[in-house]
Coordinates of C-alpha atoms in Angstrom, one line a residue:
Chain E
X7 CA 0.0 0.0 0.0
X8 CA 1.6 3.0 -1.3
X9 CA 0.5 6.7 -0.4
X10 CA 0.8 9.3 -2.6
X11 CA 1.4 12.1 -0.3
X12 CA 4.6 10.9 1.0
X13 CA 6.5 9.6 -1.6
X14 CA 9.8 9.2 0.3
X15 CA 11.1 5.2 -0.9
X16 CA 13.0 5.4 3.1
X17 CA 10.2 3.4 5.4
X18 CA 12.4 3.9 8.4
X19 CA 14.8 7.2 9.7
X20 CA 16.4 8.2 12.4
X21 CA 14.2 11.0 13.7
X22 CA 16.1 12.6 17.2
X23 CA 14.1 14.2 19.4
X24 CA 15.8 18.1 20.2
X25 CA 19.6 16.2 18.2
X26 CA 20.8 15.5 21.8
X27 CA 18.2 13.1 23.1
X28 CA 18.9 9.5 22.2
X29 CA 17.4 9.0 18.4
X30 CA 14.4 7.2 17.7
X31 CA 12.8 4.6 14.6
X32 CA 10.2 6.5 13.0
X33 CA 8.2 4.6 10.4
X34 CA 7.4 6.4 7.2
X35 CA 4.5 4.7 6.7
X36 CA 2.9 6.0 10.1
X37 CA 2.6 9.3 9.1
X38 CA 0.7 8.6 6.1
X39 CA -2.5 8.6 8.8
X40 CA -0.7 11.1 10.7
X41 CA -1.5 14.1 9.0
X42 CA 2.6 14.8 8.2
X43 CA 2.8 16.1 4.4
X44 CA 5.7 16.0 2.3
X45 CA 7.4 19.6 1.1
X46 CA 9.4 20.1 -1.8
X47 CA 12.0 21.0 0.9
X48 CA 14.7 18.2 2.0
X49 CA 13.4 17.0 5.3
X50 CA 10.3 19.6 6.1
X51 CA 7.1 18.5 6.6
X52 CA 3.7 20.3 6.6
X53 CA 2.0 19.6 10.0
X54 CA -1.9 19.2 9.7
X55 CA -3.7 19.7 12.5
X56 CA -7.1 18.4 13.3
X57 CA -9.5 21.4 13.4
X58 CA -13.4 20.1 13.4
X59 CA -15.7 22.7 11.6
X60 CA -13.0 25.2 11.8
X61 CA -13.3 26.6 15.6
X62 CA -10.2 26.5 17.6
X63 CA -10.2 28.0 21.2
X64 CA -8.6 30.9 21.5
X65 CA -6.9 29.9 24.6
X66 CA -5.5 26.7 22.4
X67 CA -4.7 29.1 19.2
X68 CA -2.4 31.4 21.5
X69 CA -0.4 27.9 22.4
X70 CA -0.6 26.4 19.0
X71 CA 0.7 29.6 17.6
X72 CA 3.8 29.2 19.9
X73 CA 4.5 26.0 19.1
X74 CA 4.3 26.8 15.4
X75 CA 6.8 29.9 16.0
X76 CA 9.1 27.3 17.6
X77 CA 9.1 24.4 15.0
X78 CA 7.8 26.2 12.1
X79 CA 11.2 26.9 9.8
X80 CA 9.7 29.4 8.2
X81 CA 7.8 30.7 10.6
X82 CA 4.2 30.3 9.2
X83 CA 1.1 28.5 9.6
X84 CA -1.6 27.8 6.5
X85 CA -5.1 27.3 6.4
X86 CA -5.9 24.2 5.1
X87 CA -8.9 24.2 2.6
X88 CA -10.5 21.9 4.7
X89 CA -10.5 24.9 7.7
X90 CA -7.6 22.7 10.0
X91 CA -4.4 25.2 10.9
X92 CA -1.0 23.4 9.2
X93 CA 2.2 24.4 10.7
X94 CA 4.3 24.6 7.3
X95 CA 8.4 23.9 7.7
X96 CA 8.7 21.1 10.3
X97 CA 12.0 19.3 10.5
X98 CA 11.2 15.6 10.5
X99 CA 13.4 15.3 13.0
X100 CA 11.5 17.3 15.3
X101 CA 8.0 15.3 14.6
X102 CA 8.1 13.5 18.2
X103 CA 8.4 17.1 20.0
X104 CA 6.1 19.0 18.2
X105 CA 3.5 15.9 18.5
X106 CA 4.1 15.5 22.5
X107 CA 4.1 19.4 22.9
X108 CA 0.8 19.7 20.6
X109 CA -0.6 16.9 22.7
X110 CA -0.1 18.5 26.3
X111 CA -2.2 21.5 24.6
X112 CA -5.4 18.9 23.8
X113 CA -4.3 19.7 20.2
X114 CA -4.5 16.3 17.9
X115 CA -2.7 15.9 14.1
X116 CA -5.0 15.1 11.4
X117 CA -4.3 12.7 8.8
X118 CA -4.3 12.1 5.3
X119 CA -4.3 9.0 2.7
X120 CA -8.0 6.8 2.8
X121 CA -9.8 7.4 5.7
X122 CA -12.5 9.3 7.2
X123 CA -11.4 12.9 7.4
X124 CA -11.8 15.5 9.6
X125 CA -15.4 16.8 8.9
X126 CA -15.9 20.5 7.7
X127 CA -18.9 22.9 9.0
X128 CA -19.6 26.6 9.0
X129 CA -20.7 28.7 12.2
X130 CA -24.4 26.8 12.1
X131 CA -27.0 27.4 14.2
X132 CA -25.4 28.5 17.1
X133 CA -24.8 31.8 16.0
X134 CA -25.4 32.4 12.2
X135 CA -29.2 33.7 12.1
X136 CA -29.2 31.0 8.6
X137 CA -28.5 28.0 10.7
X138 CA -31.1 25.9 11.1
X139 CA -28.9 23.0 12.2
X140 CA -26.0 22.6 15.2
X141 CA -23.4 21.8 12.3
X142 CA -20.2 22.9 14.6
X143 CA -21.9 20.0 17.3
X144 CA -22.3 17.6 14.5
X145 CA -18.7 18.1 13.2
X146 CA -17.5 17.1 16.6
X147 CA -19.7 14.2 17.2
X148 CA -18.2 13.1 13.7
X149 CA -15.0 14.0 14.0
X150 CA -15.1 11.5 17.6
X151 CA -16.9 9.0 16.2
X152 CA -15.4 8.6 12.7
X153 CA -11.9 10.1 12.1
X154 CA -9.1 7.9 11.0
X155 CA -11.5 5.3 9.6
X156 CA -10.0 3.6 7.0
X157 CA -11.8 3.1 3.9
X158 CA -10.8 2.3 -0.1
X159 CA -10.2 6.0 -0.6
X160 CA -10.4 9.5 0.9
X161 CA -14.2 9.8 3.0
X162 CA -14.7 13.6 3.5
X163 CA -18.2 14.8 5.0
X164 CA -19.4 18.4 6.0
X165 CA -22.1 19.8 7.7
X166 CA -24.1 23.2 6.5
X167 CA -26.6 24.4 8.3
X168 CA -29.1 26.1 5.8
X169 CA -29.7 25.7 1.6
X170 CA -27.5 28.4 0.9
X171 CA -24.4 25.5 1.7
X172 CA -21.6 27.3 2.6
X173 CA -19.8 24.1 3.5
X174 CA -20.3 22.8 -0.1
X175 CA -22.0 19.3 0.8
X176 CA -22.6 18.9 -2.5
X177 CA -19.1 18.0 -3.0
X178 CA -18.6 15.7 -0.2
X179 CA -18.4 12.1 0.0
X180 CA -21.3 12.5 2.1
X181 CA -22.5 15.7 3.0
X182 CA -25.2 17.2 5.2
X183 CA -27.3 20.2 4.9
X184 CA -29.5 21.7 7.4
X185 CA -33.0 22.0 6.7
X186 CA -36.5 22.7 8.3
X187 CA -40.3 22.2 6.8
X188 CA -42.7 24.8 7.3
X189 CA -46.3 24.5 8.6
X190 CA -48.6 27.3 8.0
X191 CA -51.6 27.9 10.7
X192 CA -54.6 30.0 9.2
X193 CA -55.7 31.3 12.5
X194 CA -52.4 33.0 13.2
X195 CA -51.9 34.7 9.5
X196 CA -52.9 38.2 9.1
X197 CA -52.4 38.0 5.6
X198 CA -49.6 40.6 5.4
X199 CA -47.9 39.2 2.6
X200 CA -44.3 39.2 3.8
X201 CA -44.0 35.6 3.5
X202 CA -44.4 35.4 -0.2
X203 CA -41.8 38.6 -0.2
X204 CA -39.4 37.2 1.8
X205 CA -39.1 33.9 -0.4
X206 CA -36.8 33.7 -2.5
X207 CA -38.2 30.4 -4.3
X208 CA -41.3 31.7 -5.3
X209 CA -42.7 29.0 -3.0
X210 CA -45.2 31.3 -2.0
X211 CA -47.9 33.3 -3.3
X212 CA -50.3 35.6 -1.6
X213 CA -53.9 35.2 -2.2
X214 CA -54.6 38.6 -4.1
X215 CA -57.8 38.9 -2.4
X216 CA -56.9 37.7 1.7
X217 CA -53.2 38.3 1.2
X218 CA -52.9 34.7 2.6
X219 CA -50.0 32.8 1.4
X220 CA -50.9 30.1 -1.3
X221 CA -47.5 27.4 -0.4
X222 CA -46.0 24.9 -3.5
X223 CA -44.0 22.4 -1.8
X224 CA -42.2 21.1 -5.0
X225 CA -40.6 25.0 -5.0
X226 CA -39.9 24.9 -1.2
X227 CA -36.0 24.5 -0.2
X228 CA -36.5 24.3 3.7
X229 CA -34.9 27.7 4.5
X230 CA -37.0 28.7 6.9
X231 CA -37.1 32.0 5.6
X232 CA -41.0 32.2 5.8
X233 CA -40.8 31.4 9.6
X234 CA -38.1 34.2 10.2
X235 CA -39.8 36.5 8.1
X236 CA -43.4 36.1 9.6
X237 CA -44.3 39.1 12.0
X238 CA -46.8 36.8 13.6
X239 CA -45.6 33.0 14.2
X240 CA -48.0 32.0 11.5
X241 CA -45.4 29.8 10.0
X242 CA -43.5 27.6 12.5
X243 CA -40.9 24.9 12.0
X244 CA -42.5 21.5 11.7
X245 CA -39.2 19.8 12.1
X246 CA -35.6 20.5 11.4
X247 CA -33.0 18.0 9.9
X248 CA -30.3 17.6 7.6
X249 CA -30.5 16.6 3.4
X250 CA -28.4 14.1 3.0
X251 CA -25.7 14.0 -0.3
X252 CA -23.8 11.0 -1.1
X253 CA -20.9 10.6 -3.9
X254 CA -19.8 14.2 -4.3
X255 CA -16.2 15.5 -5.0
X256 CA -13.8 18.1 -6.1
X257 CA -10.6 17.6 -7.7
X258 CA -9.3 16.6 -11.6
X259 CA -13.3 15.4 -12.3
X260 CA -15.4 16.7 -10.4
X261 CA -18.7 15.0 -9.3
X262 CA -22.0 16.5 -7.7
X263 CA -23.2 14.5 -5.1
X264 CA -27.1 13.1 -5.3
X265 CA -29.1 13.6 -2.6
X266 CA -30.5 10.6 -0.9
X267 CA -32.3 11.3 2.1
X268 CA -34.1 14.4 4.1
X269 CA -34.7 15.6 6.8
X270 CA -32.4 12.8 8.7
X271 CA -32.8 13.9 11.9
X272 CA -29.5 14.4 14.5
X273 CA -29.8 11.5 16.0
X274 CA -29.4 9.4 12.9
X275 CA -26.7 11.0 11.3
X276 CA -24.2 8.4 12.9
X277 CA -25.6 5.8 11.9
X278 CA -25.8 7.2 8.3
X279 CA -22.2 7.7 8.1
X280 CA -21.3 4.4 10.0
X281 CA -23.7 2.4 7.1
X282 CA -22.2 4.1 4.4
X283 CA -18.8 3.6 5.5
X284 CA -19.5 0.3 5.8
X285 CA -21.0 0.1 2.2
X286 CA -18.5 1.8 1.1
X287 CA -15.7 -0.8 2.7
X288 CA -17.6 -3.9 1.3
X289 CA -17.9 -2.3 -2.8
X290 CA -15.5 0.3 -2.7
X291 CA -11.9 -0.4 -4.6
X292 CA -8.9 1.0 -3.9
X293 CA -8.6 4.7 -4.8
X294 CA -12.3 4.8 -6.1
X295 CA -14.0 7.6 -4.2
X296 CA -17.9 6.6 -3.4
X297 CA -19.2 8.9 -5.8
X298 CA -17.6 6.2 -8.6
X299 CA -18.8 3.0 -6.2
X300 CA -21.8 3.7 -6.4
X301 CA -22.5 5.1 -10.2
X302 CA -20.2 1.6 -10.9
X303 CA -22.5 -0.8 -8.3
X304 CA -26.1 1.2 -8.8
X305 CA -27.4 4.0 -6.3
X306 CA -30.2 1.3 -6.0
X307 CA -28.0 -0.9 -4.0
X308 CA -26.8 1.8 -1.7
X309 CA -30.0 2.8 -1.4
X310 CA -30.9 -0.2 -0.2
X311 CA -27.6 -1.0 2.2
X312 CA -29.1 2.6 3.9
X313 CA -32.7 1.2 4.4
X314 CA -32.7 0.8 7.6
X315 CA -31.8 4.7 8.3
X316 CA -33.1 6.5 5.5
X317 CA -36.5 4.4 5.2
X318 CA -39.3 5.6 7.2
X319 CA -38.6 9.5 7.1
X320 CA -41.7 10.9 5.7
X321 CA -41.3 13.2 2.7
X322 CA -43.6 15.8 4.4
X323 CA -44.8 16.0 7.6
X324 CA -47.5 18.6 6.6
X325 CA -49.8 17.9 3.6
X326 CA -52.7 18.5 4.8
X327 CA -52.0 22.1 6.0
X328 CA -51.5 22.9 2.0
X329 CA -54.3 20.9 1.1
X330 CA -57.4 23.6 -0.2
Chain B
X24 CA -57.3 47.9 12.8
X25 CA -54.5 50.8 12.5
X26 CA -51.9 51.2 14.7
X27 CA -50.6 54.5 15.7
X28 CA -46.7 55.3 15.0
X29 CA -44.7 57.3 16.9
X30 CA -42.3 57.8 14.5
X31 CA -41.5 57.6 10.8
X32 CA -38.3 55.9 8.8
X33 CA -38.5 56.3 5.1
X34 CA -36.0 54.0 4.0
X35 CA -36.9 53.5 0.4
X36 CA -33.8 53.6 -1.9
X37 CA -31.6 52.4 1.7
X38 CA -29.6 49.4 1.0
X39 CA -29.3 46.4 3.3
X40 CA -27.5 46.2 5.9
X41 CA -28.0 49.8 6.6
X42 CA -31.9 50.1 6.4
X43 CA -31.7 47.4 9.0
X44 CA -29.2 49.8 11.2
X45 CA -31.2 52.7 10.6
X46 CA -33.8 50.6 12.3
X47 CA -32.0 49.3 15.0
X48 CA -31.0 52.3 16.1
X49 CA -34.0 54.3 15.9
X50 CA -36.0 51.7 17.8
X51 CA -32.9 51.6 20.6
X52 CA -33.9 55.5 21.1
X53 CA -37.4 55.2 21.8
X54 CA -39.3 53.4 24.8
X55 CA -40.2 50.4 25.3
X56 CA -44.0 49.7 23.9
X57 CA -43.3 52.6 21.5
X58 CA -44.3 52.2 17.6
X59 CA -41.6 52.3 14.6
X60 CA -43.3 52.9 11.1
X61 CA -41.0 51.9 8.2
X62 CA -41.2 52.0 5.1
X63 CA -38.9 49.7 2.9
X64 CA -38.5 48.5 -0.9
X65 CA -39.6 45.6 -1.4
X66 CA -37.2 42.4 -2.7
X67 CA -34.1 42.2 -0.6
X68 CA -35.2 45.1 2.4
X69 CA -38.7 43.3 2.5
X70 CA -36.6 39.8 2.7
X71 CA -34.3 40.3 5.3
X72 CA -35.3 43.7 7.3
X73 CA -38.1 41.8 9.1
X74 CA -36.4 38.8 9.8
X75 CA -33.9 40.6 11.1
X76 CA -36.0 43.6 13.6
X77 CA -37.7 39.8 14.8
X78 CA -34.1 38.1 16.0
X79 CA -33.6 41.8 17.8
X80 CA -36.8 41.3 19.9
X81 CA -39.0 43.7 18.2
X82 CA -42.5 43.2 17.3
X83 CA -44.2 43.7 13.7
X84 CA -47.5 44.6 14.7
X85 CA -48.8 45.5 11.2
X86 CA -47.7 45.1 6.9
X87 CA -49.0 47.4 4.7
X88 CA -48.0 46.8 1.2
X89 CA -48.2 49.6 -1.0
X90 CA -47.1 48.8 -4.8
X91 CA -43.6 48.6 -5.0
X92 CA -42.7 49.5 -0.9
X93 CA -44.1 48.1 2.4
X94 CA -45.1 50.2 5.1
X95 CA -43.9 48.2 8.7
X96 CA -44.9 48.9 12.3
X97 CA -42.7 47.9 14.3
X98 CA -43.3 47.8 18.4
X99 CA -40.2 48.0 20.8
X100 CA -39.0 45.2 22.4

């Protein structure tokens, strides 16, 4: 198993710790899932650290940002395009003490190579008015639960919390998008029309005569925008949850990913990833992203692996509120 | 039923954010209970204006749409 990331031929080196402790065997082919990438530069390393959806303490950036002064050759950090901080122009050599200091901080290295990266997120619910989904949470819970899982190829997910998909899931191995229906109650409307304003689907329509909204479901997107935009709590959230993509990448060919599920609720979204890692594992080759499995297998059989946590999820929880 | 303002913001031709800032701040200056009239284009002010005097804490207590602007009363939080 070769990895094309580090494509030193060595597989073992003497790697000192400070060059006065005693030396010690490192094994090339450990930091392949170590998150240590090859430079152009003899001997320097790019360090990647693992950043879930992007957030890093303060209190740990002020020490991480020492530790990259100190081992950083060139004294600079990146950000990866997957949001983790990498400490550019580490000395090989120095990969123990850098990894022991990083570790006394709570600060872990990523990794590389086929496995389940570190998931992706923007800011979510929490605080972006958007969010309709805890995405930094999920990231977390994912990043615990998954990371470092091997699988045929690279597994990336992501987590956005709202349509507009900041986080891309569309080009994710599997990606997951926040998302809430809306239910419209008659006695509550005034008629005021901002609903039908503030969508920017055309979903809605006001009734040129009571100014009620007239809803097409088939237009909707889940935003939630009618709900924020409603003066009087006429529209309210029926339930939140997440679209679910599967098969999407970037790169040389790019591929969109297909959406396969909504409104998965929170609580499900493990075993989502665990069953599609698993499908993944069992009809996946070597170097074939999903996206490719499954276009090569049939979505149908995918679909099928994931019955047990797709199936059941009604597709709307409200018809009869658009009925008449 | 009409609702009395006691004040007026004409913010037709005001992009977002500002129209939304305009708002905010003319609603911190009044009381508590007092009524914001505002008048904003409609497409992008009309989408996002509301939405956003609603996270503040603000009440809409009455849309008036009036060809191409709305006219918004908006009660203090």
């Amino acid at each position: 198993m070769t990895d094309h990331f580090i494509e030193d031929k060595t597989n073992k080196v003497t790697v000192g710790t400070d060059g006065h402790s005693p030396a010690q065997k490192m094994d090339f082919n450990d930091l392949k899932s170590g998150g240590f990438i090859k430079q152009r530069q003899k001997d320097l390393f790019t360090v990647r650290l693992r950043c879930p959806g992007g957030r890093i303490s303060t209190e740990k950036l002020v020490e991480i940002s020492k530790l990259a002064h100190k081992y950083s050759k060139k004294g600079v950090v990146h950000l990866s395009y997957r949001q983790s901080l990498e400490i550019l122009y580490v000395d090989y050599k120095e990969f123990n003490d850098l990894v022991a200091e990083l570790e006394k901080i709570g600060q872990k290295v990523a990794s590389c190579g086929p496995r389940v990266r570190v998931p992706t997120a923007c800011g979510g619910c929490e605080y972006n008015p958007n969010g309709l989904t805890d995405t930094q949470k999920m990231a977390e819970m994912v990043d615990q639960k998954f990371f470092g899982t091997p699988t045929p190829h690279k597994f990336k997910t992501s987590f956005s919390g709202c349509p507009i998909d900041c986080s891309r899931t569309k080009e994710m191995d599997l990606g997951f998008q926040g998302v809430v229906e809306p239910a419209w109650v008659e006695e509550d409307c005034t008629g005021c029309t901002i609903c039908a304003e503030a969508c920017k689907e055309g979903a809605i329509e006001s009734d040129t005569d009571t100014g009620k909204p007239i809803f097409d479901p088939m237009k909707c997107i889940y935003c939630g925008d009618c709900i924020r935009a409603c003066p009087t709590e006429a529209w309210k959230p029926a339930r939140y949850g997440h679209t679910v993509r599967v098969g999407g990448k970037h790169g040389r060919h790019p591929m969109e990913a297909v959406e396969v599920c909504n409104f998965l609720p929170d609580e499900k979204v493990p075993d989502a990833i665990r069953l599609t890692v698993e499908w993944y594992n069992a009809n996946g080759k070597r170097y074939e992203r999903i996206g490719t499995a499954i276009k090569r297998v049939g979505l149908d059989k995918y679909l099928k692996h994931m019955e047990p946590v797709f199936g059941g999820i009604p597709k709307r929880l409200t018809e009869r509120a658009y009925e008449g | 039923m009409k609702v009395e303002s006691n004040d007026t913001l004409d913010l037709r031709g005001v992009v977002c954010p500002i129209n939304f800032v305009k708002t905010k701040l003319k609603l911190e200056m009044m009381n508590p209970g007092d009524v914001l009239e505002v008048i904003l284009d409609s497409g992008d002010p009309i989408q996002n204006v509301p939405k956003s005097i609603k996270e503040e804490g603000h009440k809409i207590v009455e849309v008036q749409r009036e060809g191409d602007f709305f006219r918004i009363k908006v009660q203090r939080g």
